[in-house]
Each structure stands twice: as structure tokens, then as C-alpha cells.
XYZ file of C-alpha atoms in Angstrom:
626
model
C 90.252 108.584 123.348
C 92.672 106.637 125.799
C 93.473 103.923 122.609
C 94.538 106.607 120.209
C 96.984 108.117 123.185
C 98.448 105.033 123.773
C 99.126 104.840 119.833
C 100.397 108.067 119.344
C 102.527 107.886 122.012
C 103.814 103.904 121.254
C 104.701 105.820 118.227
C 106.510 108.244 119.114
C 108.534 106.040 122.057
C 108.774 103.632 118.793
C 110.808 106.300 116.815
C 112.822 107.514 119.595
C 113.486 103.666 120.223
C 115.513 103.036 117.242
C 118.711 104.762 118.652
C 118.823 101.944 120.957
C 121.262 98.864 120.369
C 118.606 96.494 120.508
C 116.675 98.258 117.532
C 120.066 98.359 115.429
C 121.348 95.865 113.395
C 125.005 95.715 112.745
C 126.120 96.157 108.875
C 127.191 93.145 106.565
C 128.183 92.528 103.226
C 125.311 90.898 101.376
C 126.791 90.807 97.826
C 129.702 87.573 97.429
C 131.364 89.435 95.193
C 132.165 92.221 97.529
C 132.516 90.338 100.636
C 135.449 91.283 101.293
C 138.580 93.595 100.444
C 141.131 91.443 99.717
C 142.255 94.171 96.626
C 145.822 95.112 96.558
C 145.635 98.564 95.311
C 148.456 99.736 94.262
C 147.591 103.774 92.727
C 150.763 105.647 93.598
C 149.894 108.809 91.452
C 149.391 111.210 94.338
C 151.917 113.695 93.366
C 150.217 113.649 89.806
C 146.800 114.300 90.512
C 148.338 117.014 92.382
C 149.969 118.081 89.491
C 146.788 117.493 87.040
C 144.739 119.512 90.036
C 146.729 122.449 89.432
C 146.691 122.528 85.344
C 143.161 122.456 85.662
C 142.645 124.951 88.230
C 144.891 127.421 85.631
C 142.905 126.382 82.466
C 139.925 126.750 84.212
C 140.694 130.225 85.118
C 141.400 131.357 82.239
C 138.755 129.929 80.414
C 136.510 131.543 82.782
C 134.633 127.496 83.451
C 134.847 124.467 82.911
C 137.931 123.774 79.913
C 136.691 121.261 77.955
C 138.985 121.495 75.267
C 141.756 120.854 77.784
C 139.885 117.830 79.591
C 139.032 116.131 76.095
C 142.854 116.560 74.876
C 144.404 115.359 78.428
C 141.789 112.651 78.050
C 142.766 111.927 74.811
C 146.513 111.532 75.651
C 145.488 108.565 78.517
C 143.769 106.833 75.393
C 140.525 107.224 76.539
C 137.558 107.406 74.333
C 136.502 111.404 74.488
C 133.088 113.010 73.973
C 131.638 116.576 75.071
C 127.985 117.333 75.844
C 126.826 120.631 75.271
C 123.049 121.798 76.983
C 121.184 124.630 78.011
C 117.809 124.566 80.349
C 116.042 128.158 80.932
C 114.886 127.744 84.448
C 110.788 128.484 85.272
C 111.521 131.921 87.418
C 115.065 133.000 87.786
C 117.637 131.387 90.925
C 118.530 133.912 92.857
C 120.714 132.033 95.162
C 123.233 130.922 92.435
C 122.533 134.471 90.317
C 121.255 132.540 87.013
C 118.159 132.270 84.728
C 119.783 130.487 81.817
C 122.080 127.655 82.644
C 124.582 126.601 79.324
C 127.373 124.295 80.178
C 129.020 121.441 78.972
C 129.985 117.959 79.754
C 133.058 116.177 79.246
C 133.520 112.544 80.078
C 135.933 109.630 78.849
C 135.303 105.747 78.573
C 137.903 103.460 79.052
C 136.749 100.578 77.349
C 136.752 97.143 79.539
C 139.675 94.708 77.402
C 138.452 91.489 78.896
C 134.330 91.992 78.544
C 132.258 93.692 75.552
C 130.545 96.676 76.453
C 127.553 95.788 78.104
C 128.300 97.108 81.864
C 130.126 99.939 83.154
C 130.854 102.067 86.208
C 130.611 105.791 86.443
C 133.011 108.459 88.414
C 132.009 111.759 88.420
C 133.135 114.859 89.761
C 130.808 117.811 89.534
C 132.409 121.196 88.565
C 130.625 124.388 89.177
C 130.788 128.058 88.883
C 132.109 129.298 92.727
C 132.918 125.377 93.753
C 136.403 124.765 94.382
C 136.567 120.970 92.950
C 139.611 121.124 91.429
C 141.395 118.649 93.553
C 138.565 116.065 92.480
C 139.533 116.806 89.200
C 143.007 115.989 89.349
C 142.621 112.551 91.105
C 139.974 111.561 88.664
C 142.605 112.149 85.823
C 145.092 110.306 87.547
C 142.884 107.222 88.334
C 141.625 107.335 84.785
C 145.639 107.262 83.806
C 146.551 104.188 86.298
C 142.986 102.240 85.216
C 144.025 102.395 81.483
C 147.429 100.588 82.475
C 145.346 97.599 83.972
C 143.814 94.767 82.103
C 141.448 92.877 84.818
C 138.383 95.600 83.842
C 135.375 93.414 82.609
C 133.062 96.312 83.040
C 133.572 100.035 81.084
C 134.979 103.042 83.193
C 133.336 106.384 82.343
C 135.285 109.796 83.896
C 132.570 112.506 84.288
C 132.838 116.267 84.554
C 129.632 117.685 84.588
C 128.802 121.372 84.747
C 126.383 123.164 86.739
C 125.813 120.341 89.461
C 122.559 118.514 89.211
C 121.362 120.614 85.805
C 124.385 119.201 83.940
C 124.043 115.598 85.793
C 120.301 115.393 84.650
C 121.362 116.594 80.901
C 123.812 113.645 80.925
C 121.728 111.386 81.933
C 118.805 112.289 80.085
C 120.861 111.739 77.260
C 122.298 108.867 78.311
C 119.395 106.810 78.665
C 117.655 108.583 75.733
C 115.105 110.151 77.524
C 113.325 113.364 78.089
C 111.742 114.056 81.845
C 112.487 118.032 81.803
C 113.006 120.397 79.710
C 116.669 120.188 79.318
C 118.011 121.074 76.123
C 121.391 119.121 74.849
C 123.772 117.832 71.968
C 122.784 114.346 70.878
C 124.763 111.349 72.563
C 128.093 110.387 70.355
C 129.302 107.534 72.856
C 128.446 105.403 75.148
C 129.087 102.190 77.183
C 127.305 99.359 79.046
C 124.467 99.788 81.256
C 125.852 101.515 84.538
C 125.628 99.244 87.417
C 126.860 101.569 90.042
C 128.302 105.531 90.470
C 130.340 107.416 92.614
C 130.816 111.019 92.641
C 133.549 112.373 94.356
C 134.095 116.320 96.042
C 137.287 117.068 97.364
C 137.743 120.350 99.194
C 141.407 120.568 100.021
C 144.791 118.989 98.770
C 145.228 117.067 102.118
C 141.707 115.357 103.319
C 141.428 114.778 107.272
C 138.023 112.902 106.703
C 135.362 111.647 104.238
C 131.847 111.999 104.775
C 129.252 109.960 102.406
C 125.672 111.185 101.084
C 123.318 109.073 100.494
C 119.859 110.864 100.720
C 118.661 111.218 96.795
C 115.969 112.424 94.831
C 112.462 111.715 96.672
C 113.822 110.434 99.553
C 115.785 107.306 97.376
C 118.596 105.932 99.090
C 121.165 103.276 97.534
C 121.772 99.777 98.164
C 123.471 99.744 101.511
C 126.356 97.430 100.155
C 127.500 100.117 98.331
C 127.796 101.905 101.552
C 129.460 99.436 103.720
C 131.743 98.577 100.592
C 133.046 102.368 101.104
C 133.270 101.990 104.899
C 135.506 98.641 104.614
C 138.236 100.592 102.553
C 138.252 103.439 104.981
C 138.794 100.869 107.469
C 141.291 98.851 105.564
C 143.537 102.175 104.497
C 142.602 104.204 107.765
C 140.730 106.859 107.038
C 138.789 108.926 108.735
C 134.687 108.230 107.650
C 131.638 110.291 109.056
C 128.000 110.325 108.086
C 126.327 113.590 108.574
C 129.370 115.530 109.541
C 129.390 112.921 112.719
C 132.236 110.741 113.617
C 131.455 107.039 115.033
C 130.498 106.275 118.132
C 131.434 102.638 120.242
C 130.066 103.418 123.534
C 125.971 102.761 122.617
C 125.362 101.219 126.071
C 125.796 105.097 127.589
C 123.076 107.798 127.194
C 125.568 109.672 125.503
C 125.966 107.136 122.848
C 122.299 106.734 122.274
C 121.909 110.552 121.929
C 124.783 110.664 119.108
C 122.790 107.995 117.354
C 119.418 109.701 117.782
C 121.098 113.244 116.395
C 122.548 111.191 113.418
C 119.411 109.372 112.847
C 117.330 112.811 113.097
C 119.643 114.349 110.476
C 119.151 112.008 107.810
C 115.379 111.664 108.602
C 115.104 115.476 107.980
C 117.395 115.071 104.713
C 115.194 112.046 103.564
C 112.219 113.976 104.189
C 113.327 117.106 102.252
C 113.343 115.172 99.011
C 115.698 116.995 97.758
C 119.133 115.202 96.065
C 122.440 115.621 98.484
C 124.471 115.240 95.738
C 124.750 114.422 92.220
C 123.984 110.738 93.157
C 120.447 111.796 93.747
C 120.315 112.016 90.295
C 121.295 108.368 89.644
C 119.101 106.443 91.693
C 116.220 107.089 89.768
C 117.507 105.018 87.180
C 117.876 102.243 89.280
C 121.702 102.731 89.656
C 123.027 102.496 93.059
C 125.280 105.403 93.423
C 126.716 107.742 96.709
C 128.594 111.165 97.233
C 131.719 111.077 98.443
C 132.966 114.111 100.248
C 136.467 114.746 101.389
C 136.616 117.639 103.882
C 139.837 119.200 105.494
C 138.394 119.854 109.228
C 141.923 120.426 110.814
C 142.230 117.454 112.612
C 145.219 115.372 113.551
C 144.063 112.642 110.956
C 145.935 114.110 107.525
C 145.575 111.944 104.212
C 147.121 112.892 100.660
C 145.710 112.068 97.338
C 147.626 108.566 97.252
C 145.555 107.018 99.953
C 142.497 108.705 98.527
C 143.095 107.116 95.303
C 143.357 103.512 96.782
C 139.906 103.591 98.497
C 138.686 104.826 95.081
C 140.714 102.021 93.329
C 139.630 99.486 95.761
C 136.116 100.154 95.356
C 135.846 100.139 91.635
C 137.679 96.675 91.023
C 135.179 95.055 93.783
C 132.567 96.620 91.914
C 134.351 95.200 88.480
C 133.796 91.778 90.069
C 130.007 91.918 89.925
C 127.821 89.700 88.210
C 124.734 91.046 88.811
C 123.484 94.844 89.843
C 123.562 95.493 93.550
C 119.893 93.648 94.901
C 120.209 91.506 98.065
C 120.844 93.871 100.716
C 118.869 96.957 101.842
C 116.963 99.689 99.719
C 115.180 101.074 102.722
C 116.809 102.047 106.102
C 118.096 104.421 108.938
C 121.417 105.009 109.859
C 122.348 106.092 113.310
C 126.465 105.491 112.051
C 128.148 103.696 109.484
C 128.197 100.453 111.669
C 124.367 99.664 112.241
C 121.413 100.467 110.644
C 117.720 100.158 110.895
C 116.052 98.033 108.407
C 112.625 98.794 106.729
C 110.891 96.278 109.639
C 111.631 97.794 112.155
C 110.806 101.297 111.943
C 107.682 101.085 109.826
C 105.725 100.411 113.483
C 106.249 103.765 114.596
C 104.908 105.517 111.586
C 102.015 102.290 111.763
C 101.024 103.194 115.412
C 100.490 106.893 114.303
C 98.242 106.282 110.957
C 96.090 103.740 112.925
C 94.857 106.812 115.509
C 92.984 108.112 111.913
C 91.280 104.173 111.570
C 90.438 104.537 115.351
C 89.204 108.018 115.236
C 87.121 107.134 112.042
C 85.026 104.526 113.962
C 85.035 106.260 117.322
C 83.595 109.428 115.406
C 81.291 107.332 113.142
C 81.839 103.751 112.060
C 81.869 103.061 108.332
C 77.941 101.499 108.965
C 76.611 104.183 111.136
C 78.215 106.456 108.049
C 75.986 104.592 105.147
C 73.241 104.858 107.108
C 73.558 108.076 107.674
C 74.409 108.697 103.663
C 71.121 106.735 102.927
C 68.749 108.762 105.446
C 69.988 111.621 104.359
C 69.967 111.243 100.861
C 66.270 109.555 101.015
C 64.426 111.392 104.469
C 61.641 109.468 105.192
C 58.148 110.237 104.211
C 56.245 110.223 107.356
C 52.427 110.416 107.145
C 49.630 112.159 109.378
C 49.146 109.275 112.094
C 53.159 109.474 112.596
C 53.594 105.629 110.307
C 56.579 105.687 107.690
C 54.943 104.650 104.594
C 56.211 102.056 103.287
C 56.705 100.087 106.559
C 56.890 96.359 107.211
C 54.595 94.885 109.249
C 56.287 91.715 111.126
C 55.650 89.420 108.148
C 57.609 91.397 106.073
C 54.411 92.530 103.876
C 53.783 96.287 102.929
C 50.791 98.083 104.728
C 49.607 100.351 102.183
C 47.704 103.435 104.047
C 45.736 105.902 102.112
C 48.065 109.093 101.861
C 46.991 112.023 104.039
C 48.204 115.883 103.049
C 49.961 117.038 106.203
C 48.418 120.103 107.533
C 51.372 122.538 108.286
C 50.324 125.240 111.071
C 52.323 128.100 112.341
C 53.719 126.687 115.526
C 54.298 123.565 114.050
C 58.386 122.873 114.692
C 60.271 122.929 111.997
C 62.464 119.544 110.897
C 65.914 120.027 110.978
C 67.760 120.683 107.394
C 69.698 118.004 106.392
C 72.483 117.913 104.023
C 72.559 116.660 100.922
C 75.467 115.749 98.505
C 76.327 119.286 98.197
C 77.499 120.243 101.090
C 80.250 117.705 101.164
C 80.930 118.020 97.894
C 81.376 121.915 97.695
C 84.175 122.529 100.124
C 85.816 119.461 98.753
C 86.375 120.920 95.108
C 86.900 124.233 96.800
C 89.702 122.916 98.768
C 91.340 120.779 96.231
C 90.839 123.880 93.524
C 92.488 126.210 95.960
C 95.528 123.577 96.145
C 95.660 123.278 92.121
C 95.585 126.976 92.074
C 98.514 127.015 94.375
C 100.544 124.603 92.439
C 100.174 126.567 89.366
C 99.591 130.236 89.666
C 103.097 131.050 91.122
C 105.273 130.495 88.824
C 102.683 131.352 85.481
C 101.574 134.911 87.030
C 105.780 135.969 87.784
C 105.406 138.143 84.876
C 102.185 140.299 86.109
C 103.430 140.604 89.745
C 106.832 141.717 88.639
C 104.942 144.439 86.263
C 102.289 146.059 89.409
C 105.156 145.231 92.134
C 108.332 146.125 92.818
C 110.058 142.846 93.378
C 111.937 140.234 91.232
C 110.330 137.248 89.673
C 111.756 134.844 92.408
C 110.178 137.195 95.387
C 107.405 137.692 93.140
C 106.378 133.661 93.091
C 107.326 132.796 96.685
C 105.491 135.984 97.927
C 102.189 134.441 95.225
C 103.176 131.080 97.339
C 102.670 132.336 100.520
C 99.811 134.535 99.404
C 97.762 132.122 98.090
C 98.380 129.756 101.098
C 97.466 131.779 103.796
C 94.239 133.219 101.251
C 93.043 129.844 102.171
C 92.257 129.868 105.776
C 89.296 132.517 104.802
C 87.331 129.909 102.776
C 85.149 128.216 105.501
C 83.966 131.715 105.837
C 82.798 131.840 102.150
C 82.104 128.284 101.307
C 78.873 127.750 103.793
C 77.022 130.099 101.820
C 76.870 127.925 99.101
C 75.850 124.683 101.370
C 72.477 122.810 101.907
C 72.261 121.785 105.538
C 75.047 123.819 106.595
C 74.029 124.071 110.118
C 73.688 120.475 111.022
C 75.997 118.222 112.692
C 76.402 115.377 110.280
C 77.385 117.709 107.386
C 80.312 118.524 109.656
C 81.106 114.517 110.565
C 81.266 113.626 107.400
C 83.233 115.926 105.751
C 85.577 115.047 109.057
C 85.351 110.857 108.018
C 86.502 111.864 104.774
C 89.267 114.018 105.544
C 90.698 111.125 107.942
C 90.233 108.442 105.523
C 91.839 111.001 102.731
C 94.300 111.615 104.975
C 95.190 107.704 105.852
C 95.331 106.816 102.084
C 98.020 110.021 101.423
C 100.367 109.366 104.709
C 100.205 105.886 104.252
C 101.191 106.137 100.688
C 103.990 108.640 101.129
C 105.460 106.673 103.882
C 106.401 103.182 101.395
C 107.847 105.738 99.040
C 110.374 108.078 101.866
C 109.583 106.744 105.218
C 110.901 110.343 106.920
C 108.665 112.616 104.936
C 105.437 110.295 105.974
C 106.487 109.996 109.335
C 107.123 113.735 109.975
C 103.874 115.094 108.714
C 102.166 111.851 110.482
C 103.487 112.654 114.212
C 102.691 117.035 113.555
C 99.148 116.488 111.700
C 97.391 113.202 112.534
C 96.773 113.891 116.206
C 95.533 117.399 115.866
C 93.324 115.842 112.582
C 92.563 113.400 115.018
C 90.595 116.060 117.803
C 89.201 118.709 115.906
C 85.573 119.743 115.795
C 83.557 122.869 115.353
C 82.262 122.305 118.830
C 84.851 123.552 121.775
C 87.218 125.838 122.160
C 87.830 126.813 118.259
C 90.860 129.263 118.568
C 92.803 126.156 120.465
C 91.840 124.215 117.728
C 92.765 126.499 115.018
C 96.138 127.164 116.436
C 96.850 123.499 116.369
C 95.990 123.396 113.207
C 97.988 126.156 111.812
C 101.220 124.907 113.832
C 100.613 121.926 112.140
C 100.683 122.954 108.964
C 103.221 121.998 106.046
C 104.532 125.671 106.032
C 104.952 125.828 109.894
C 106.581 122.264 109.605
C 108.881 123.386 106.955
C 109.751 126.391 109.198
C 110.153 124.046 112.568
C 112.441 121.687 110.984
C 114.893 124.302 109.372
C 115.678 125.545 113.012
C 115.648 122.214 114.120
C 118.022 120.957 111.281
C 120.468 123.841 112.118
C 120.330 123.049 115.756
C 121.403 119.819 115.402
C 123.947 120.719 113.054
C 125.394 122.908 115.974
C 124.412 126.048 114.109
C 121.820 127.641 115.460
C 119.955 130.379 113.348
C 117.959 133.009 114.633
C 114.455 134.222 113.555
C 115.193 136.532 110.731
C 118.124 134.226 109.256
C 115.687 131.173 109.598
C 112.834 133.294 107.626
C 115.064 133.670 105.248
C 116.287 129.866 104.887
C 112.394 129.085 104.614
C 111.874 131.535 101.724
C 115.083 130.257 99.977
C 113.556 126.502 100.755
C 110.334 127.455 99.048
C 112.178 129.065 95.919
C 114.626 125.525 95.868
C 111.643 123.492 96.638
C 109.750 125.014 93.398
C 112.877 124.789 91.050
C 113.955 121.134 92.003
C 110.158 120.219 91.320
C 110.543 121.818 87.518
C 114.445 120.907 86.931
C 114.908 117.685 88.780
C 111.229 115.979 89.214
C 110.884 116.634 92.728
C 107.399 115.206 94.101
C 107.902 117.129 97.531
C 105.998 120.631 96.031
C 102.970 119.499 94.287
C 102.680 116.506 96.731
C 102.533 119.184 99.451
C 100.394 121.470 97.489
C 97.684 119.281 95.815
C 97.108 116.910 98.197
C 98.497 117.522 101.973
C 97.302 121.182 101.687
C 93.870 120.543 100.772
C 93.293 117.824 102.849
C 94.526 120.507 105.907
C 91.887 122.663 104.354
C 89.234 120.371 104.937
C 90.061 120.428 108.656
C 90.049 123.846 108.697
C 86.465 123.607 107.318
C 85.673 121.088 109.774
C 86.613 123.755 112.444
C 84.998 126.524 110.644
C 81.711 124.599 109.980
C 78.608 126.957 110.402
């Protein structure tokens, strides 16, 4: 209909809209007690983090990972308070990226306890360390800060130095322990120390002795993204000591009156909408902000340029940042939880681009009562579920006369002759009801069978158990698309046209509830399967040209989407993939996707799989309806 083009395509315009300057607000400083950065750092240990970056780079070669027994002695020496966490987690089917099945590591952090406060707050620095991830420099700096901070007596909060092992696995043991908690099925040493309640985190990768830029992460786990203070807190002490500061590998951009300036903002915005919507952590802050504690990656990357900055100015945006965030009375609240960023300058706040995915979700309300209003849909239900009893002189019994009074008729048998045309079947509850379950069974059944039937496939096949539960994955998904052609044997009424309607209103409003759900929770992942899905949910039918129809259908589906936005991700990246390498990006995504589901928490795989896949199937019923 005209009304649900004009919506689809108000928002889409909507979307593309936000690059623009009028759409953007500038960033501010919402918190008074980080309003501004009036700090006089004054960390001149850059030749000794240098110095502490090379010890640990030997220790840790020779100890063939992380030295723990090193860290807790050097840690020990600065007067810290020392503790070691040892865990293990045996992962569901084995990773074949990182060449592991069993992860054991351990976890070494220090508190420096605050002199002026008791321990009831505290800030967290960690610096992941990894097999095959050159961190060391991180390392180093970390020791050194922890060596100037202990020398200072204006800390009111605690100060914990993390090393964690094995990325996110170790930064989900700590903090499982931490809290006291158990969310996966991480195994690990009981908890000997701990501080305050951790109001904020930073985590901090260098690559390189001498950093020509930083760039900041901030997508987390489920699309969760930090308090944007903490952000522009990071981006006033680049400014203040001169650094270099990009978000999503792009550098700032002034000029956002040109076309070329909107077009860097749009690419920017794009990349972090694609992040968002992966669900996946982009650092070991992801990890963090499901406990409520605002926390960011910080990323120092030696590109080449002319801008060159050694470990001393490094340490005084780090030092800067943690006495602000020593002056807070209160965890991080009054500024943004829910935005876009085109650049580190301006954002997008929640109200504005909520319209675009708004517009799109009301086409499905529009299509719902163009298709069959909500009354024309019980009355429907009701005839259908009670036909009417129609006697020989063509009166319903039961019918009012005009006074509202009953006129009872004597009941006449119905003489049923040979030519006599035959009423139309009509369905009844089972034929909605049927391809429902189905559908909904077939998505259960791909959430679970994967990874419990590795064992069997790896016995009759001869593949490993990763290829063996992405190839049951993709087996099981496309194994789907030959229901409708099993399913109508089991329906009453198959062959009329309200069976078909229905099961069409139901799949819209189904499909309403899940986008518009998904979308409060991580705007980018609603808003992507809203502008791909909703119009072609929007126009199918069993009547019409049904190979158009199912070729919309299957481009639209979350596999294809998955597949469309790796290319597109790389292409706006700059690197540009061909076929074959971006196949084999979108099996490794469906192997990560799986394992950060089982390790992490990840709602992105059985959200896809339980409920966006068999509402698809529905359509593909509708389409299929005999």
C-alpha cells in the first residue's frame, strides 16, 4: 500500500538522516565531578614501563604464558595487595580459530588500597594477556602506573591492576568470582581478596612501544554500550595531552557541512551499528557492562603516522582519567546509556533515532489491518470455529427476528443430492496451530542439536567437531524451507484462503512484538533485521508470482543477512573480501556466534534461532500455503 511505502522509506531517509549536523548533538560532560580536566598529572615513568615491558616479555617467554609468579612478586615489591586466580572452562565443541578445547589460565591482579576512604569503591585497569597477543607494552605501563599510584595519597576509591589470561574466558572467570556468581560454566579458585564495588574499568591494549593513535571500543556484550561520560572523559585528555583519538579506526572529521563530511559520519555510524548489532563484546569491557559497570577498551595502535607518543604521555591520560574518576560520588548515571556515534564529538541520542526503526515496525500494524483488521479477524475466528447451521428454507436457526426474540422453526434433515455444491472446508484451530509448533520445534531443534550431536557426525563423517556443528547449523536451517511441503498434509482446511491470512496476522503481530522488543535492548540489531525482513513480511502471499516471493524471502533471511553484512563490514573497513574468503568469515561467525552464546551469554544465537527463524518460517508457510 502507498502508507506503508511512505513508512518504509521515512525510515530508511530517517536512518540515513542521522549523519547530518542537524540530527547530531555535540558531546558534554554530564557528571560535576568530571567536568573538567583540571588534573596535573605528573607520571614520568616512561622509561620504566619500558623497562618493566621488557622483563615481562622475557619471563613470559620462558614461562611459555602468562608469569604469574613474576607479576605477584613485582607486585608485591610496589606494596600492593597480591592474589592469583586459577580457572579452567572446557568449551561446548572445540575453537578452531584460536586451536583450543580446554582453556586453563590464571589471573593475577593487585589492589592498592585507597588511604583516605574504606574499601567500599574501587576502579579497575586491566590489560588482557593472551597466547599469540603481543600486550606486553600494556603490561609494563600498568606496572609503572600501579608504582606511581602507590606513592599518592588523594585515592578515596581502591585501584585493582588486572592481568587476565585468555581474553574474555579469563575476564568472565574474574568476574564471576568477583561478584560471587555463576552464569557459565567456568571453573575457578575461590576469591582471596577483594575491594569496593567497581564503579568504572578500563582495559588497555598497546601494540607498539611508541603509539601514533588511540582508538576506543565501546560496543559490549548484547549490544551494551557505557555511559558516554566515560567516553568524552577519555576524549578530553587526548585533547588536553594531544593525542591522536579515533573511533572505528576513523580519525575526526570538522568539515560536516560538505558531503564528504556527512559520508565519513555515515561510514562511522554504519560501523558501530554493525558492531552493536553483532552482539558480540569488542573487548574485555564487554564483559563489564553487564554488571552495571561502565567500562571501555582502550587501544593504542602504531599506524606510522607523523603523530609519535611514548609511554610517558600515555601514562598521563591514564593518570588523568583515574583521579577524575577517584572524585566520584556516585556511579556514572546522568548522561547517555543509549546512542550513535558518527565521531567522538557528537552523538545521537536514544530520541532521535528510535523514529527510523518506529516508521519501519509500524508497516507490520498497517499491513495487519490492511490484510485483516483485528475485528474482521474475531469474526472470522468465531465463524469459523462455530459455521452456522443453516436449515432447508435457507434461515440460520437461531436468528433474531427485529425484536430481538428467537424464531424457533421445526428442524428439517437436509436432503444432500449428487450435484448439490459442495461448501467450502474451513479451517479449524489446527491448521494454524500445526505449522506454528512445527516451525517453532524446527527452531528449538536448531538451537540444540548442533552442538549435542558433534560426537555422532564426527564418528559417520570425516570432519572435526567444529565443521561438524556449523555444517548440522546450516543443515538443519536450510532442512527447513521443505516443511510447507510436509506440514499441509496434516491441516484441516488447507486449501482455503483464511487459513493462509491468519497464519499471515500472526506472523506480523509475532513479528512486531520480537523487533520491537529487540530494538529497546540493541537498537542496531532491531533495526537491521527490521529494514531486510519487515517489508518483504509485509507483501507476501501464496497468490502471485511465488518464486519472486520466495527469493525475497530467502535474501532476507538471518543467514543471508549475516552473510551481506560481513562483506559490507569489510568494505567499509577498506578491506574488501572476496566470495570464498567471505564464506569463510561467515562459517567462522557461526562457530564464534555459537561459542560466545555458551562462554559469554550471548543472546544473538538462540534469539536468532528460536524466535527470528521460526517466525521467517511461518512466512515461508504463508508462501507455500496449499
Amino acid at each position: 500500500s502507498p502508507h506503508s511505502i511512505i513508512c518504509y522509506l521515512a525510515g530508511v531517509t530517517w536512518f540515513f538522516g542521522l549523519a547530518f549536523e542537524p540530527f547530531m548533538m555535540r558531546t558534554y560532560m554530564s557528571e560535576n565531578a568530571m567536568g573538567s580536566t583540571m588534573v596535573e598529572e605528573g607520571f614520568l615513568y616512561g622509561e620504566r614501563a619500558l623497562s618493566y615491558a621488557r622483563e615481562f616479555a622475557a619471563h613470559r617467554k620462558k614461562a611459555g604464558g602468562v608469569p604469574a609468579d613474576w607479576l605477584e612478586k613485582t607486585m608485591k615489591k610496589m606494596g600492593l595487595e597480591v592474589y592469583s586466580q586459577t580457572f579452567s572452562r572446557t568449551l561446548p565443541f572445540p575453537d578452531e580459530l584460536r586451536e583450543r578445547y580446554m582453556v586453563k589460565g590464571t589471573n593475577v591482579y593487585g589492589i592498592l588500597r585507597a588511604p583516605r576512604a574504606a574499601s567500599t569503591e574501587s576502579i579497575v585497569l586491566s590489560v588482557p594477556c593472551s597466547e599469540g597477543q603481543k600486550n606486553n607494552q600494556a603490561v609494563g605501563l600498568m606496572l609503572a602506573l600501579a608504582s606511581y599510584f602507590r606513592g599518592q595519597i588523594y585515592w578515596a576509591k581502591d585501584v585493582i591492576f588486572l592481568v587476565n589470561e585468555h581474553d574474555l574466558i579469563g575476564m568472565e572467570a574474574w568476574l564471576e568470582a568477583y561478584h560471587d556468581v555463576n552464569l557459565t560454566d567456568i571453573i575457578s579458585s575461590s576469591m582471596q581478596g577483594r575491594a569496593g564495588a567497581i564503579q568504572a574499568a578500563i582495559s588497555l591494549e598497546l601494540s607498539s612501544d611508541v603509539i601514533t593513535s588511540f582508538d576506543i571500543a565501546l560496543e559490549g556484550l548484547n549490544g551494551q554500550l557505557p555511559n558516554l561520560d566515560l567516553v568524552n572523559l577519555f576524549y578530553a585528555f587526548c585533547q588536553k595531552n594531544g593525542l591522536l583519538c579515533t573511533i572505528q579506526g576513523k580519525l575526526q572529521w570538522e568539515d560536516w557541512d560538505t558531503l564528504s563530511g556527512y559520508l565519513h559520519g555515515l561510514q562511522t555510524m554504519l560501523l558501530m551499528v554493525l558492531k552493536q548489532g553483532s552482539g558480540r563484546p569488542q573487548g574485555d569491557h564487554g564483559l563489564f557492562l553487564r554488571y552495571h559497570i561502565e567500562a571501555i577498551t582502550i587501544r593504542g595502535i602504531n599506524s606510522f603516522r607523523q603523530y609519535k607518543y611514548n609511554m610517558g604521555t600515555i601514562g598521563k591520560v591514564l593518570e588523568g582519567m583515574f583521579r577524575k574518576l577517584n572524585n566520584l560520588l556516585e556511579r556514572l548515571h546522568q548522561s547517555y546509556f543509549f546512542y550513535l556515534l558518527p565521531c567522538l564529538t557528537r552523538f545521537v541520542s536514544i530520541g532521535y533515532y528510535m523514529p527510523a526503526s518506529g516508521f519501519l515496525l509500524f508497516i507490520l500494524v498497517l499491513r495487519m489491518f490492511y490484510s485483516l483488521t483485528f475485528f474482521q479477524a474475531l469474526d472470522l475466528w468465531i465463524k469459523l470455529s462455530k459455521p452456522d447451521l443453516v436449515t432447508e428454507d435457507g434461515v440460520a436457526e437461531g436468528e433474531q427476528t427485529g425484536r430481538g426474540q428467537l424464531l424457533h422453526r421445526p428442524k428439517k434433515k437436509r436432503k444432500i443430492t449428487k450435484n448439490a455444491p459442495q461448501h467450502e472446508a474451513r479451517p479449524g484451530l489446527l491448521s494454524l496451530v500445526v505449522p506454528i509448533i512445527i516451525c517453532h520445534a524446527t527452531g528449538l531443534i536448531l538451537y540444540f542439536v548442533p552442538v549435542l550431536s558433534q560426537e555422532m557426525a564426527t564418528e559417520h563423517f570425516p570432519v572435526s567437531e567444529s565443521e561438524a556443528v556449523v555444517l548440522t547449523t546450516i543443515a538443519i536451517y536450510v532442512a527447513g524451507l521443505a516443511l510447507p511441503h510436509n506440514t499441509h498434509r496434516a491441516l484441516t482446511g488447507a486449501g482455503t484462503e483464511y487459513g493462509w491470512m491468519m497464519l499471515k496476522l500472526i506472523s506480523l503481530l509475532y513479528l512486531a512484538l520480537l523487533l520491537g522488543c529487540i530494538t529497546l535492548i540493541n537498537f542496531s540489531l532491531g533495526y537491521i533485521l527490521a529494514v531486510t525482513i519487515v517489508p518483504v513480511a509485509a507483501i507476501v502471499q501464496p497468490t502471485g508470482p511465488k518464486v519472486v516471493y520466495a527469493a525475497l524471502l530467502i535474501l532476507v533471511t538471518p543467514a543471508s543477512l549475516l552473510l551481506f553484512s560481513i562483506f559490507l563490514y569489510h568494505e567499509l573497513i577498506e578491506y574488501p573480501l572476496s566470495f570464498l574468503e567471505g564464506w569463510q568469515m561467515f562459517l567462522q561467525a557461526v562457530a564464534e556466534g555459537i561459542l560466545d552464546h555458551h562462554l559469554y551469554g550471548s543472546i544473538m544465537y538462540p534469539f536468532l534461532a528460536v524466535c527470528i527463524y521460526p517466525c521467517w518460517l511461518q512466512l515461508w508457510n504463508v508462501v507455500f500455503w496449499k
